[in-house]
Short mmCIF file of C-alpha atoms and ligand atoms in Angstrom, two decimals:
data_model
loop_
_atom_site.label_atom_id
_atom_site.label_comp_id
_atom_site.label_asym_id
_atom_site.label_seq_id
_atom_site.Cartn_x
_atom_site.Cartn_y
_atom_site.Cartn_z
CA UNK A 1 70.41 29.04 131.32
CA UNK A 2 74.10 29.90 130.85
CA UNK A 3 75.60 27.67 133.51
CA UNK A 4 76.58 24.23 132.30
CA UNK A 5 75.20 21.43 134.42
CA UNK A 6 74.56 17.80 133.56
CA UNK A 7 71.01 17.07 132.43
CA UNK A 8 70.72 14.53 135.20
CA UNK A 9 71.28 17.32 137.73
CA UNK A 10 68.74 19.64 136.08
CA UNK A 11 66.16 16.87 136.21
CA UNK A 12 66.39 16.47 140.01
CA UNK A 13 63.33 17.56 141.95
CA UNK A 14 64.69 18.88 145.26
CA UNK A 15 63.80 16.98 148.46
CA UNK A 16 60.60 18.18 150.12
CA UNK A 17 61.18 18.39 153.86
CA UNK A 18 58.50 18.59 156.54
CA UNK A 19 57.39 22.18 157.14
CA UNK A 20 59.38 23.73 160.02
CA UNK A 21 57.40 25.04 163.01
CA UNK A 22 58.85 28.55 162.60
CA UNK A 23 57.72 28.67 158.96
CA UNK A 24 54.12 27.72 159.77
CA UNK A 25 54.07 30.28 162.59
CA UNK A 26 55.29 32.99 160.19
CA UNK A 27 52.98 32.10 157.33
CA UNK A 28 49.76 31.62 159.31
CA UNK A 29 50.39 34.01 162.21
CA UNK A 30 50.31 31.17 164.75
CA UNK A 31 52.06 30.89 168.10
CA UNK A 32 55.02 28.51 167.79
CA UNK A 33 54.30 27.04 171.22
CA UNK A 34 50.84 25.93 170.05
CA UNK A 35 52.06 24.15 166.92
CA UNK A 36 52.31 20.37 166.82
CA UNK A 37 54.81 19.02 164.29
CA UNK A 38 54.33 15.38 163.34
CA UNK A 39 55.96 15.66 159.94
CA UNK A 40 59.56 14.42 160.08
CA UNK A 41 59.58 11.29 162.24
CA UNK A 42 61.55 13.04 164.95
CA UNK A 43 61.64 11.72 168.49
CA UNK A 44 58.85 13.48 170.42
CA UNK A 45 60.91 13.17 173.62
CA UNK A 46 63.53 15.45 172.07
CA UNK A 47 67.19 14.71 172.69
CA UNK A 48 68.45 12.61 175.62
CA UNK A 49 69.85 14.55 178.60
CA UNK A 50 72.94 12.36 178.44
CA UNK A 51 73.68 13.65 174.94
CA UNK A 52 73.03 17.25 175.97
CA UNK A 53 75.56 16.93 178.80
CA UNK A 54 78.16 15.38 176.48
CA UNK A 55 77.70 18.24 174.03
CA UNK A 56 78.12 20.87 176.73
CA UNK A 57 81.47 19.31 177.63
CA UNK A 58 82.44 19.36 173.96
CA UNK A 59 81.70 23.07 173.47
CA UNK A 60 85.10 24.08 174.82
CA UNK A 61 86.79 22.18 171.96
CA UNK A 62 84.84 23.71 169.08
CA UNK A 63 87.80 25.78 167.90
CA UNK A 64 89.36 22.55 166.69
CA UNK A 65 88.39 20.27 163.82
CA UNK A 66 86.49 17.14 164.76
CA UNK A 67 88.23 13.75 164.89
CA UNK A 68 88.17 12.81 161.22
CA UNK A 69 88.25 9.11 162.11
CA UNK A 70 85.68 9.33 164.91
CA UNK A 71 87.71 7.11 167.21
CA UNK A 72 85.45 7.25 170.29
CA UNK A 73 82.21 6.88 168.39
CA UNK A 74 83.51 3.99 166.29
CA UNK A 75 84.73 2.30 169.46
CA UNK A 76 81.26 2.64 171.02
CA UNK A 77 79.53 1.40 167.85
CA UNK A 78 82.04 -1.45 167.53
CA UNK A 79 81.32 -2.64 171.06
CA UNK A 80 77.60 -2.44 170.47
CA UNK A 81 77.58 -4.38 167.18
CA UNK A 82 80.71 -6.53 167.61
CA UNK A 83 82.49 -5.15 164.56
CA UNK A 84 86.03 -3.71 164.20
CA UNK A 85 86.46 0.04 163.50
CA UNK A 86 87.56 -0.83 159.93
CA UNK A 87 83.97 -1.90 159.28
CA UNK A 88 82.39 1.40 160.37
CA UNK A 89 81.69 4.53 158.31
CA UNK A 90 80.39 7.60 160.12
CA UNK A 91 77.95 9.80 158.23
CA UNK A 92 76.46 13.27 158.40
CA UNK A 93 73.15 11.59 159.09
CA UNK A 94 72.60 8.20 157.49
CA UNK A 95 71.56 10.20 154.41
CA UNK A 96 75.30 10.73 153.97
CA UNK A 97 75.93 6.96 154.04
CA UNK A 98 73.34 6.41 151.30
CA UNK A 99 74.99 9.05 149.12
CA UNK A 100 78.52 7.80 149.84
CA UNK A 101 77.46 4.40 148.53
CA UNK A 102 76.16 5.90 145.28
CA UNK A 103 79.23 8.13 144.82
CA UNK A 104 81.75 5.40 145.59
CA UNK A 105 80.17 2.61 143.57
CA UNK A 106 78.10 3.88 140.66
CA UNK A 107 79.07 5.53 137.38
CA UNK A 108 76.73 7.63 135.21
CA UNK A 109 74.52 5.33 133.16
CA UNK A 110 74.77 2.32 135.48
CA UNK A 111 71.68 1.30 137.41
CA UNK A 112 70.42 1.36 140.99
CA UNK A 113 67.44 -0.75 142.14
CA UNK A 114 64.91 0.39 144.74
CA UNK A 115 61.23 -0.08 145.48
CA UNK A 116 58.27 2.07 144.51
CA UNK A 117 57.10 4.14 147.54
CA UNK A 118 60.46 3.77 149.26
CA UNK A 119 62.59 6.51 150.86
CA UNK A 120 62.96 9.61 148.64
CA UNK A 121 66.72 9.85 149.16
CA UNK A 122 67.25 6.68 147.06
CA UNK A 123 65.94 8.49 144.00
CA UNK A 124 68.05 11.56 144.80
CA UNK A 125 71.24 9.52 145.31
CA UNK A 126 70.57 7.79 141.99
CA UNK A 127 69.99 11.00 140.08
CA UNK A 128 72.92 12.94 141.51
CA UNK A 129 75.43 10.38 140.18
CA UNK A 130 73.68 10.21 136.81
CA UNK A 131 72.62 6.62 137.35
CA UNK A 132 69.53 4.93 135.96
CA UNK A 133 66.78 4.08 138.46
CA UNK A 134 65.15 0.67 138.30
CA UNK A 135 62.05 1.22 140.41
CA UNK A 136 60.39 -2.08 141.34
CA UNK A 137 56.60 -1.99 141.90
CA UNK A 138 55.61 -2.37 145.55
CA UNK A 139 53.46 -5.23 146.78
CA UNK A 140 50.86 -4.16 149.36
CA UNK A 141 52.83 -0.89 149.60
CA UNK A 142 55.92 -2.81 150.77
CA UNK A 143 59.12 -4.17 149.20
CA UNK A 144 58.70 -7.12 146.82
CA UNK A 145 62.15 -8.63 147.30
CA UNK A 146 61.72 -11.43 144.76
CA UNK A 147 60.80 -8.88 142.11
CA UNK A 148 63.73 -6.71 143.20
CA UNK A 149 66.17 -9.60 142.82
CA UNK A 150 64.70 -10.32 139.37
CA UNK A 151 65.10 -6.65 138.42
CA UNK A 152 68.86 -6.57 138.97
CA UNK A 153 70.51 -5.87 135.59
CA UNK A 154 74.08 -6.56 134.42
CA UNK A 155 74.93 -2.89 135.04
CA UNK A 156 73.28 -2.72 138.49
CA UNK A 157 75.75 -1.65 141.16
CA UNK A 158 73.50 -0.88 144.12
CA UNK A 159 70.20 -1.92 145.68
CA UNK A 160 68.49 0.17 148.36
CA UNK A 161 66.15 -1.50 150.86
CA UNK A 162 64.47 0.41 153.70
CA UNK A 163 63.42 -1.89 156.51
CA UNK A 164 61.12 -0.70 158.01
CA UNK A 165 60.30 1.49 155.03
CA UNK A 166 59.51 5.20 155.09
CA UNK A 167 56.87 6.47 154.26
CA UNK A 168 54.81 3.27 154.25
CA UNK A 169 55.91 1.77 157.59
CA UNK A 170 56.07 -1.73 156.08
CA UNK A 171 58.56 -4.34 157.29
CA UNK A 172 60.22 -7.36 155.71
CA UNK A 173 61.05 -10.18 158.16
CA UNK A 174 64.62 -11.45 158.51
CA UNK A 175 64.29 -14.75 156.59
CA UNK A 176 63.12 -12.89 153.48
CA UNK A 177 66.08 -10.51 153.62
CA UNK A 178 68.45 -13.45 154.02
CA UNK A 179 66.91 -15.17 151.02
CA UNK A 180 67.29 -11.96 149.03
CA UNK A 181 70.97 -11.59 150.02
CA UNK A 182 71.61 -15.15 148.91
CA UNK A 183 70.18 -14.32 145.46
CA UNK A 184 72.00 -11.04 144.81
CA UNK A 185 75.20 -11.27 142.71
CA UNK A 186 78.31 -10.80 144.85
CA UNK A 187 79.38 -7.67 142.97
CA UNK A 188 76.11 -5.81 143.61
CA UNK A 189 76.06 -3.89 146.89
CA UNK A 190 72.90 -4.08 149.00
CA UNK A 191 72.25 -1.11 151.28
CA UNK A 192 70.00 -2.22 154.12
CA UNK A 193 68.67 1.02 155.56
CA UNK A 194 67.49 0.33 159.11
CA UNK A 195 66.70 3.86 160.28
CA UNK A 196 63.73 2.61 162.33
CA UNK A 197 65.23 -0.64 163.64
CA UNK A 198 65.07 0.44 167.29
CA UNK A 199 61.27 0.70 167.08
CA UNK A 200 60.76 -2.95 166.16
CA UNK A 201 59.11 -5.11 168.81
CA UNK A 202 61.53 -7.60 170.40
CA UNK A 203 60.07 -10.61 168.58
CA UNK A 204 60.72 -9.07 165.16
CA UNK A 205 64.20 -7.78 165.85
CA UNK A 206 67.19 -9.51 164.35
CA UNK A 207 70.89 -8.85 164.32
CA UNK A 208 71.59 -7.89 160.72
CA UNK A 209 75.23 -7.22 161.62
CA UNK A 210 75.62 -11.03 161.79
CA UNK A 211 75.03 -11.14 158.03
CA UNK A 212 78.00 -8.85 157.36
CA UNK A 213 80.43 -11.72 157.89
CA UNK A 214 78.83 -13.76 155.10
CA UNK A 215 78.12 -10.90 152.70
CA UNK A 216 81.02 -8.58 151.73
CA UNK A 217 78.49 -6.74 149.52
CA UNK A 218 76.18 -5.79 152.40
CA UNK A 219 76.10 -2.24 153.80
CA UNK A 220 73.88 -1.66 156.84
CA UNK A 221 72.83 1.90 157.46
CA UNK A 222 71.73 3.21 160.88
CA UNK A 223 70.89 6.62 162.26
CA UNK A 224 70.87 8.63 165.48
CA UNK A 225 68.06 10.81 164.10
CA UNK A 226 65.06 8.71 165.11
CA UNK A 227 64.94 6.63 168.31
CA UNK A 228 68.15 8.28 169.63
CA UNK A 229 66.60 11.74 169.31
CA UNK A 230 69.50 13.55 167.58
CA UNK A 231 67.99 14.53 164.20
CA UNK A 232 69.31 18.11 164.33
CA UNK A 233 72.92 17.02 164.86
CA UNK A 234 73.14 14.91 161.67
CA UNK A 235 74.86 11.68 162.59
CA UNK A 236 74.47 8.11 161.37
CA UNK A 237 76.73 5.24 160.43
CA UNK A 238 77.28 2.40 158.00
CA UNK A 239 78.48 -1.12 158.78
CA UNK A 240 80.21 -3.20 156.11
CA UNK A 241 83.31 -5.29 155.66
CA UNK A 242 86.65 -3.47 155.37
CA UNK A 243 86.91 -3.45 151.56
CA UNK A 244 83.55 -1.75 151.07
CA UNK A 245 84.10 0.56 154.05
CA UNK A 246 87.44 1.63 152.55
CA UNK A 247 85.73 2.60 149.29
CA UNK A 248 83.13 4.72 151.11
CA UNK A 249 85.89 6.41 153.07
CA UNK A 250 87.57 7.57 149.85
CA UNK A 251 84.61 9.77 148.85
CA UNK A 252 83.73 10.92 152.36
CA UNK A 253 84.34 14.54 153.40
CA UNK A 254 87.23 14.39 155.89
CA UNK A 255 85.21 16.09 158.64
CA UNK A 256 81.71 14.96 157.74
CA UNK A 257 80.54 14.43 161.33
CA UNK A 258 81.05 17.40 163.64
CA UNK A 259 82.45 17.09 167.14
CA UNK A 260 79.19 17.91 168.95
CA UNK A 261 77.44 15.17 167.01
CA UNK A 262 80.18 12.63 167.74
CA UNK A 263 80.10 13.36 171.47
CA UNK A 264 76.31 13.28 171.65
CA UNK A 265 76.12 10.03 169.69
CA UNK A 266 78.56 8.26 172.03
CA UNK A 267 76.40 9.27 174.99
CA UNK A 268 73.11 8.39 173.30
CA UNK A 269 74.36 4.98 172.22
CA UNK A 270 74.98 4.09 175.84
CA UNK A 271 71.70 5.56 177.14
CA UNK A 272 69.57 2.41 177.16
CA UNK A 273 67.04 4.02 179.47
CA UNK A 274 66.26 6.76 176.91
CA UNK A 275 66.04 4.21 174.11
CA UNK A 276 63.59 2.09 176.12
CA UNK A 277 61.45 5.13 176.87
CA UNK A 278 61.47 6.15 173.20
CA UNK A 279 60.28 2.67 172.27
CA UNK A 280 57.47 2.72 174.88
CA UNK A 281 56.19 6.20 173.99
CA UNK A 282 56.19 5.20 170.33
CA UNK A 283 54.44 1.88 170.82
CA UNK A 284 51.64 3.45 172.87
CA UNK A 285 51.26 6.37 170.47
CA UNK A 286 51.23 4.09 167.46
CA UNK A 287 48.48 1.96 168.98
CA UNK A 288 46.46 5.06 169.85
CA UNK A 289 46.71 6.51 166.33
CA UNK A 290 45.97 3.22 164.61
CA UNK A 291 42.93 2.41 166.75
CA UNK A 292 41.62 5.97 166.27
CA UNK A 293 41.98 5.58 162.48
CA UNK A 294 40.04 2.34 162.72
CA UNK A 295 37.24 4.06 164.66
CA UNK A 296 37.18 6.86 162.11
CA UNK A 297 36.91 4.31 159.31
CA UNK A 298 40.19 5.42 157.75
CA UNK A 299 42.43 2.99 155.91
CA UNK A 300 45.99 2.92 157.28
CA UNK A 301 49.11 0.79 156.83
CA UNK A 302 50.03 -1.04 160.07
CA UNK A 303 53.37 0.52 160.92
CA UNK A 304 56.69 -0.80 162.20
CA UNK A 305 58.23 2.66 162.50
CA UNK A 306 57.46 5.86 164.43
CA UNK A 307 54.85 7.12 161.95
CA UNK A 308 51.70 5.92 160.21
CA UNK A 309 50.48 6.28 156.65
CA UNK A 310 46.75 7.03 156.60
CA UNK A 311 44.39 7.41 153.66
CA UNK A 312 42.33 10.59 153.89
CA UNK A 313 41.19 11.02 150.26
CA UNK A 314 41.71 14.72 149.57
CA UNK A 315 45.16 14.77 151.19
CA UNK A 316 46.16 18.29 150.01
CA UNK A 317 42.90 19.70 151.43
CA UNK A 318 43.17 17.84 154.73
CA UNK A 319 46.84 18.80 155.03
CA UNK A 320 45.98 22.47 154.52
CA UNK A 321 43.15 22.40 157.11
CA UNK A 322 45.47 20.69 159.60
CA UNK A 323 48.04 23.46 159.04
CA UNK A 324 45.43 26.08 159.85
CA UNK A 325 44.74 24.19 163.07
CA UNK A 326 48.47 24.31 163.87
CA UNK A 327 49.23 20.66 163.08
CA UNK A 328 51.97 19.78 160.59
CA UNK A 329 51.90 16.33 158.99
CA UNK A 330 53.49 15.10 155.76
CA UNK A 331 51.76 14.90 152.38
CA UNK A 332 53.19 12.03 150.32
CA UNK A 333 51.97 12.84 146.82
CA UNK A 334 55.63 12.96 145.76
CA UNK A 335 55.86 9.28 146.77
CA UNK A 336 53.03 8.38 144.42
CA UNK A 337 50.53 8.30 147.30
CA UNK A 338 48.28 11.30 146.56
CA UNK A 339 45.40 10.25 148.86
CA UNK A 340 47.56 9.59 151.91
CA UNK A 341 49.20 11.54 154.72
CA UNK A 342 52.08 10.38 156.85
CA UNK A 343 51.85 11.29 160.52
CA UNK A 344 54.68 10.85 163.00
CA UNK A 345 53.87 9.50 166.44
CA UNK A 346 53.96 12.31 169.02
CA UNK A 347 53.60 12.63 172.76
CA UNK A 348 50.14 11.57 174.03
CA UNK A 349 48.83 15.16 174.07
CA UNK A 350 50.21 15.85 170.57
CA UNK A 351 48.50 12.74 169.24
CA UNK A 352 45.19 13.86 170.76
CA UNK A 353 45.56 17.38 169.31
CA UNK A 354 46.23 15.85 165.90
CA UNK A 355 43.30 13.41 166.08
CA UNK A 356 40.85 16.15 167.10
CA UNK A 357 42.12 18.40 164.30
CA UNK A 358 41.94 15.52 161.81
CA UNK A 359 38.33 14.78 162.73
CA UNK A 360 37.43 18.40 161.89
CA UNK A 361 39.66 18.55 158.82
CA UNK A 362 37.93 15.50 157.31
CA UNK A 363 34.54 17.24 157.36
CA UNK A 364 35.17 20.74 155.98
CA UNK A 365 32.51 23.34 156.79
C1 LIG B 1 64.85 9.25 158.50
C2 LIG B 1 65.41 8.24 157.58
C3 LIG B 1 66.77 8.11 157.38
C4 LIG B 1 67.75 8.86 158.18
O1 LIG B 1 67.98 10.11 157.97
P1 LIG B 1 69.23 10.80 158.66
O2 LIG B 1 69.99 11.34 157.51
O3 LIG B 1 70.00 9.76 159.41
O4 LIG B 1 68.64 11.82 159.54
C5 LIG B 1 67.26 7.12 156.56
N1 LIG B 1 66.44 6.28 155.95
C6 LIG B 1 65.13 6.35 156.12
C7 LIG B 1 64.27 5.33 155.46
C8 LIG B 1 64.57 7.34 156.92
O5 LIG B 1 63.25 7.43 157.05
#
């Protein structure tokens, strides 16, 4: 190797995305229309019509740069969460928010705390700034917040918490998060990644934006990729007090969220009907998948997201046989879960296609 690069960059294992439909069709000679993709926790309803219409209106303006400050979208988010625009950071997906936090706050050699089996991007964000990962063992595949608070070191600058977590689907109730926030030193930033918040049943939902007022070190991360159905556009946002938001803004690309994405997100945020339908389709699909796993005698982790982690034993083999049947799910060996597969909730027919294929894939000829 002649090109100089930091060792911490050379050590990064690139993110493994869900296999695209077009790639499976190419590799296995399958018809794209017959393929069911339940691999990336996308919204099976697709994008909302309201967002599509907003984007079509925006097309005429694509010769210009997007609004670098995202005025309209921040106004819509501000109304929704009762926060001023100075508390909002827009991101190219919420992935961007997670990385902005690492870039703005952490120097090489300092540490970042996150849980075993939590979202892969936390490890990537840690490695790309040359930070040291403190990975806290999971308890029952979920976050052990007491252990995470204990693990915070003098050089810790950031803690990542996914709630609900991906890929396990586990959830930590509000009182436990509040207790955790009370324990964390004021100069350590806590990123509360709530990518799946909209899928929580009403009785478990809580308004984490309330906590922002008490905790200047709290950064809440949200996305339009899941329940809002806009994964392909790449748009998410962070909520935090002005001082922290200002720091994130300093390392943000000036035009990190494109104009189509901004327009679509404004529309989607106001489309309560679509959000309600997304919730319903997910809840029914989740129940169907989980009860089928029970009938099949498969261990699974009760999920609070739009996906389920299920234990199939020979996961690489089952994954491969599902691919041949035109069903894409997600192997999670890279998360330290070599016997499990993660399956996203699909439309009713997609769930049935998956379950039938799984039944066959579990008993190879
Ligand atoms: C999907 C997901 C995200 C969001 O990704 P985007 O970059 O917003 O598409 C963030 N956190 C977790 C835990 C996720 O599963």
